[in-house]
Short mmCIF file of C-alpha atoms in Angstrom, two decimals:
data_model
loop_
_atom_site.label_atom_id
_atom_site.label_comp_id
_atom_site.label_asym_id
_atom_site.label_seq_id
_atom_site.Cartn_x
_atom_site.Cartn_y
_atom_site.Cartn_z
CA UNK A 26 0.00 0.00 0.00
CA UNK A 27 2.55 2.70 -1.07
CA UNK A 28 1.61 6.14 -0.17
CA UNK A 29 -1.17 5.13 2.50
CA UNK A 30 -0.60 8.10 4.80
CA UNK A 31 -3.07 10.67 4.53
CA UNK A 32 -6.64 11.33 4.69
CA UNK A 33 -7.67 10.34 1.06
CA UNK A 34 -5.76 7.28 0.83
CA UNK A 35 -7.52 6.41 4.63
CA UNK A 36 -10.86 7.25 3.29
CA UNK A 37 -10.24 5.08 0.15
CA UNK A 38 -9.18 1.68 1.80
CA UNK A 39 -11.71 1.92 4.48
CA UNK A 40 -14.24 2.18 1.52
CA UNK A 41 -13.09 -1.05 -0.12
CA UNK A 42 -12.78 -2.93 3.15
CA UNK A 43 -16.13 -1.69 3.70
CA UNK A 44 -17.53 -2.98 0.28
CA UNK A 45 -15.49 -6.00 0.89
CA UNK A 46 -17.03 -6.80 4.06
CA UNK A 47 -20.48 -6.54 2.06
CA UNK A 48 -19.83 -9.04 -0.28
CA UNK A 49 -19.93 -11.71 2.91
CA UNK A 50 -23.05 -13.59 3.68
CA UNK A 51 -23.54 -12.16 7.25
CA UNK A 52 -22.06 -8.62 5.67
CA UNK A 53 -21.78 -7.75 9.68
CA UNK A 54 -19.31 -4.85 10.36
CA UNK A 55 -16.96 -6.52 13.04
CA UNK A 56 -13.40 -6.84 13.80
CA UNK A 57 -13.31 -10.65 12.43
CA UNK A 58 -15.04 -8.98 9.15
CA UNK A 59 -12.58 -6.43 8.94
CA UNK A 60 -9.27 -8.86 9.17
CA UNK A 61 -10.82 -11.18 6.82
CA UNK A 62 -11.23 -8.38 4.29
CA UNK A 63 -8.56 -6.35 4.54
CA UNK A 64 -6.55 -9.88 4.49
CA UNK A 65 -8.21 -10.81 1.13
CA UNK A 66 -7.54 -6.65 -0.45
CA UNK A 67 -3.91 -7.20 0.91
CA UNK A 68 -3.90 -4.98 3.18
CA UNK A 69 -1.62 -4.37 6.54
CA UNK A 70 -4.24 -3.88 9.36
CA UNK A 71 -1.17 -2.95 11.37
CA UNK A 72 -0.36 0.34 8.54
CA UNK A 73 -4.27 1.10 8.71
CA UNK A 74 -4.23 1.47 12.46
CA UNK A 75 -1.07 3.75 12.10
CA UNK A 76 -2.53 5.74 10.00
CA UNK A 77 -5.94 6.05 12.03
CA UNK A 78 -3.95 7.20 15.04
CA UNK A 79 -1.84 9.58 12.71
CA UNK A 80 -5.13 11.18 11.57
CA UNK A 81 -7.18 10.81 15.15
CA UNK A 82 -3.99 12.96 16.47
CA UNK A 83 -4.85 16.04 14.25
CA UNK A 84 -8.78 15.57 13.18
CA UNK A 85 -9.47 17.89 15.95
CA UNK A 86 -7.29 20.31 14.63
CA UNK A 87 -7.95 20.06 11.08
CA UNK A 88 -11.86 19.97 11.49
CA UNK A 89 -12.44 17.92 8.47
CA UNK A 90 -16.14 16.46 8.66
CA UNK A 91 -14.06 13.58 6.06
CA UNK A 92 -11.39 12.56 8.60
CA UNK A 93 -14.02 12.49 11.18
CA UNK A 94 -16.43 10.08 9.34
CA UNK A 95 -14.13 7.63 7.87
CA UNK A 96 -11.97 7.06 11.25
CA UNK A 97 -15.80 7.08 12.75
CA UNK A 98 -16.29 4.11 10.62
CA UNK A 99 -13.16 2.54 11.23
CA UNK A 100 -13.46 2.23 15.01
CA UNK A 101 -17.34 0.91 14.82
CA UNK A 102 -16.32 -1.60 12.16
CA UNK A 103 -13.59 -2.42 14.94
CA UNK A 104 -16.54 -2.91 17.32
CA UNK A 105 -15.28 0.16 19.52
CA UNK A 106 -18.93 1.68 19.70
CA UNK A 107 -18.03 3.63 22.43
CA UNK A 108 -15.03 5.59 20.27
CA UNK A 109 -16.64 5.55 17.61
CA UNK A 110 -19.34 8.23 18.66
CA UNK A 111 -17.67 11.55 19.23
CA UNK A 112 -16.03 11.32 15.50
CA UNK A 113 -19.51 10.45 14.06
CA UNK A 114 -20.74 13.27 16.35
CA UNK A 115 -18.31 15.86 15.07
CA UNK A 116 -19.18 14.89 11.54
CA UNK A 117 -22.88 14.77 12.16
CA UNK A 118 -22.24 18.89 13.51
CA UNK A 119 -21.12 19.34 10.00
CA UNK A 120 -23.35 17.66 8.33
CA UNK A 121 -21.79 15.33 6.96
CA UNK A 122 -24.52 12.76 4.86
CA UNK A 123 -22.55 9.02 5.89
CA UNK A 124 -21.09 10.63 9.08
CA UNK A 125 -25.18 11.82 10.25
CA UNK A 126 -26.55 7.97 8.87
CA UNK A 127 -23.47 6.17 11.30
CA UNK A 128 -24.16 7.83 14.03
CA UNK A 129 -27.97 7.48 13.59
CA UNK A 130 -27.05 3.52 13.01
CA UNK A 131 -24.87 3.55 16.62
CA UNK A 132 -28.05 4.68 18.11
CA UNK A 133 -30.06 1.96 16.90
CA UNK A 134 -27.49 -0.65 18.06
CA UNK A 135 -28.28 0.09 21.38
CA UNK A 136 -24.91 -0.13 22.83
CA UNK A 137 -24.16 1.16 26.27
CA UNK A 138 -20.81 2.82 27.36
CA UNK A 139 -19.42 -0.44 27.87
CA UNK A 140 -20.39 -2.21 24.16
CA UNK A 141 -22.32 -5.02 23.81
CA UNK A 142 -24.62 -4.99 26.65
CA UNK A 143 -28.26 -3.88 25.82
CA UNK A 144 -29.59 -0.88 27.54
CA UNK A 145 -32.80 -0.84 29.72
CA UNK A 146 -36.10 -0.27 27.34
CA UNK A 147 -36.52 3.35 28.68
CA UNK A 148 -32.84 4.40 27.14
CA UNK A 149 -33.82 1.96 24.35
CA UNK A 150 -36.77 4.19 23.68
CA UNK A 151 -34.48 7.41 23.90
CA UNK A 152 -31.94 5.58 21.56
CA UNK A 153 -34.53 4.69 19.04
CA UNK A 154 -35.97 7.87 18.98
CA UNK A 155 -32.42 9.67 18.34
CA UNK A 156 -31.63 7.30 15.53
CA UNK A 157 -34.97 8.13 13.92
CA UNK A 158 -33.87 11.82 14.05
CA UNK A 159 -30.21 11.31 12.85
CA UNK A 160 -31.85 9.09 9.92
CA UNK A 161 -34.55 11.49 8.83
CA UNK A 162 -31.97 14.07 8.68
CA UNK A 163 -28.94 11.21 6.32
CA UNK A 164 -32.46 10.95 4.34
CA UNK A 165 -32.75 15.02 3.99
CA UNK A 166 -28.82 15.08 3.05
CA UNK A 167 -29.29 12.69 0.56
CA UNK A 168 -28.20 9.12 1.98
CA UNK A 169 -30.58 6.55 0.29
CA UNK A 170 -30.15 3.74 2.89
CA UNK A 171 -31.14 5.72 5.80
CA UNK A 172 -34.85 5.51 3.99
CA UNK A 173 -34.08 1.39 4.30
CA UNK A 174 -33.11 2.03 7.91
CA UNK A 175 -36.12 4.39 8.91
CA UNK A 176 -38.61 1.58 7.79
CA UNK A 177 -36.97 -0.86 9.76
CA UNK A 178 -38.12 -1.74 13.69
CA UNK A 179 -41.30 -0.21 13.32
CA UNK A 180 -39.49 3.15 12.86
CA UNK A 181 -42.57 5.09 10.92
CA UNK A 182 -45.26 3.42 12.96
CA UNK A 183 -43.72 5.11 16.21
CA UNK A 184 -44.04 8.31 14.46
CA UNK A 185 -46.77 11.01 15.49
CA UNK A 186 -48.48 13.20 12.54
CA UNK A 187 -45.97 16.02 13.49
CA UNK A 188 -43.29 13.68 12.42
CA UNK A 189 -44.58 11.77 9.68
CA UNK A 190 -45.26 15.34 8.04
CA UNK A 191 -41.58 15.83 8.45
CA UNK A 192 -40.72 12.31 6.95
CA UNK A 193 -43.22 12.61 4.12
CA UNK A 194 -41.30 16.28 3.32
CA UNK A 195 -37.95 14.68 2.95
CA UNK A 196 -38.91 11.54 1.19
CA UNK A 197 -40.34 13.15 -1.49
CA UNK A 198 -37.67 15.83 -1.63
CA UNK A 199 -35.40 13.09 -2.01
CA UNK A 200 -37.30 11.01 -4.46
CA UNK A 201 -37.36 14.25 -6.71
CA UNK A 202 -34.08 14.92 -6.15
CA UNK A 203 -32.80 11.73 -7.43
CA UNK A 204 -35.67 11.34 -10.25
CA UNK A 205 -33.30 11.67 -13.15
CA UNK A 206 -31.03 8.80 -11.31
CA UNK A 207 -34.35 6.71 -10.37
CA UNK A 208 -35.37 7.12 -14.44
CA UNK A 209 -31.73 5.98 -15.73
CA UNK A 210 -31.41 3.03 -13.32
CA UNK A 211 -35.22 2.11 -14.49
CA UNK A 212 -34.41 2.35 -18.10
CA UNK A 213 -31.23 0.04 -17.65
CA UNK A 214 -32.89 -2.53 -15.51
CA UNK A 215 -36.08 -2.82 -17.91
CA UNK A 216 -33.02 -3.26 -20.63
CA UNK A 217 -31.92 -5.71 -18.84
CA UNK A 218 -33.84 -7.68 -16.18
CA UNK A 219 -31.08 -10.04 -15.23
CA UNK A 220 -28.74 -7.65 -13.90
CA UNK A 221 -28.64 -6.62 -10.32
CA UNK A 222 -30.95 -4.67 -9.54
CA UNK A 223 -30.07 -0.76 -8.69
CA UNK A 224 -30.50 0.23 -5.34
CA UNK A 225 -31.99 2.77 -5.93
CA UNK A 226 -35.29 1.50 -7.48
CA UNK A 227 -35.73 -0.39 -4.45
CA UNK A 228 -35.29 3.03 -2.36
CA UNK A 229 -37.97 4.79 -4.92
CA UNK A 230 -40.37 2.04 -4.37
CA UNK A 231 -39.75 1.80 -0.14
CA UNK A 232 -40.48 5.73 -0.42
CA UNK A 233 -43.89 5.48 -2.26
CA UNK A 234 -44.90 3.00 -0.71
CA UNK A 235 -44.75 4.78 2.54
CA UNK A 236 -45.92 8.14 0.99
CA UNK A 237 -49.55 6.36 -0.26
CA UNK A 238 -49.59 5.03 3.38
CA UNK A 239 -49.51 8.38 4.52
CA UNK A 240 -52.09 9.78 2.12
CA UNK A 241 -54.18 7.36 3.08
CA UNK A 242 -54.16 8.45 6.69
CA UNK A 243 -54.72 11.78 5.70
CA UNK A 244 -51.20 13.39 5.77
CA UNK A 245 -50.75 15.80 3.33
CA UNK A 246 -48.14 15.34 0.83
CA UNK A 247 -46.20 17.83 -0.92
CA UNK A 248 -43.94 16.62 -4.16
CA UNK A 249 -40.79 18.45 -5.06
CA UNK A 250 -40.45 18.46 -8.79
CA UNK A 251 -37.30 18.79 -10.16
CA UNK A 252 -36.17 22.11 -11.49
CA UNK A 253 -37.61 23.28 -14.71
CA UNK A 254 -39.70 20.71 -14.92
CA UNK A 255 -43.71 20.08 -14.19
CA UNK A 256 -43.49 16.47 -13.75
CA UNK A 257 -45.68 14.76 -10.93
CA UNK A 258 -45.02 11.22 -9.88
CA UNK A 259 -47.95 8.72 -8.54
CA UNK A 260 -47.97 8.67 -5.14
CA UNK A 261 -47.75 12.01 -4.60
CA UNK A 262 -50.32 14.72 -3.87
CA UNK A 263 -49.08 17.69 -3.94
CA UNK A 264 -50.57 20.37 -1.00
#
């Protein structure tokens, strides 16, 4: 790994391992997870630590919402929960999109101080209610999988009409703001059935879905259309 000493380079290995670590049936983000892929990417966990340390020695300084997500990331994948929440914190001040949807998914772990024990159901209840916040605001800076992770756990049923107003704003700010992305990915599937399916669609879908569920309940839902354009979407009724 020559040249692995700097912010970038950090940021680009902890990506792969990351995507790595994905690829494996239980996909779980642990320390076993994280030797086994950075052993199959060649890489030296020892230089990766090194350089974590390196960068957790001046992130303060620097103030780089970056440097604070991705050595976030590294110490939760390393299972230290505990660590791993004032970087996500920091980057969450800055809103930062993956650094807001971590922190949001520490939350929902439930950890306590001491990692791995569960927490009593009334700072459960606090926890879950924090995540929900941290997600609905990943979902307002554009990270599609905190949509996934707000459906999850009975997330949207726990929600009053105050909130679910607020979640039906940013889902279909986000669904317009990705429409052009949502059309291409739908155009290349239909070409081609057999491929993977995009992410993406299955994001679009998860958001109307819950959007009609709404309307149907009587929350009022307003659709952002993309700029310059008139076009409406089913699912939506605009206020």
């Amino acid at each position: 790994m020559t040249g692995f000493s700097d912010s970038t380079s950090f940021k680009e290995v902890i990506e792969k391992i990351v995507h790595e670590i994905d690829q494996f049936p239980d996909s779980a983000y642990t320390t076993e997870n994280f030797s086994n892929a950075a052993q199959l990417l060649q890489f030296d966990e020892k230089e990766i630590e090194e350089c974590a340390l390196r960068l957790a020695s001046s992130a303060t300084e620097q103030n780089n919402a970056e440097v604070f997500t991705y050595l976030g990331l590294y110490t939760l994948i390393k299972e230290d929960y505990e660590g791993a929440r004032p970087w996500l914190e920091n980057a969450v001040l800055q809103e930062h999109p993956l650094g807001t949807y971590l922190l949001g998914h520490l939350y929902e772990m439930n950890f306590d101080r001491n990692g791995g024990v569960r927490l009593p159901p009334e700072t459960q209840k606090e926890n879950e209610k924090t995540a929900r916040v941290l997600f609905l605001e990943a979902a307002r800076l554009g990270r599609a999988e905190a949509l996934g992770s707000l459906s999850i756990d009975g997330f949207f049923e726990k929600t009053n009409v105050v909130e679910k107003l607020e979640v039906a704003s940013v889902i279909s700010q986000f669904l317009a703001e990705h429409s052009e992305e949502i059309k291409s990915a739908l155009i290349l599937y239909e070409a081609n059935p057999n491929q993977k399916r995009p992410q993406i669609l299955d994001y679009e879908e998860l958001g109307l879905s819950i959007l009609e569920e709404y309307a149907s309940e009587g929350i009022p839902i307003r659709y952002f259309p993309p700029s310059g354009t008139d076009d409406n979407h089913d699912g939506f009724s605009p206020l």
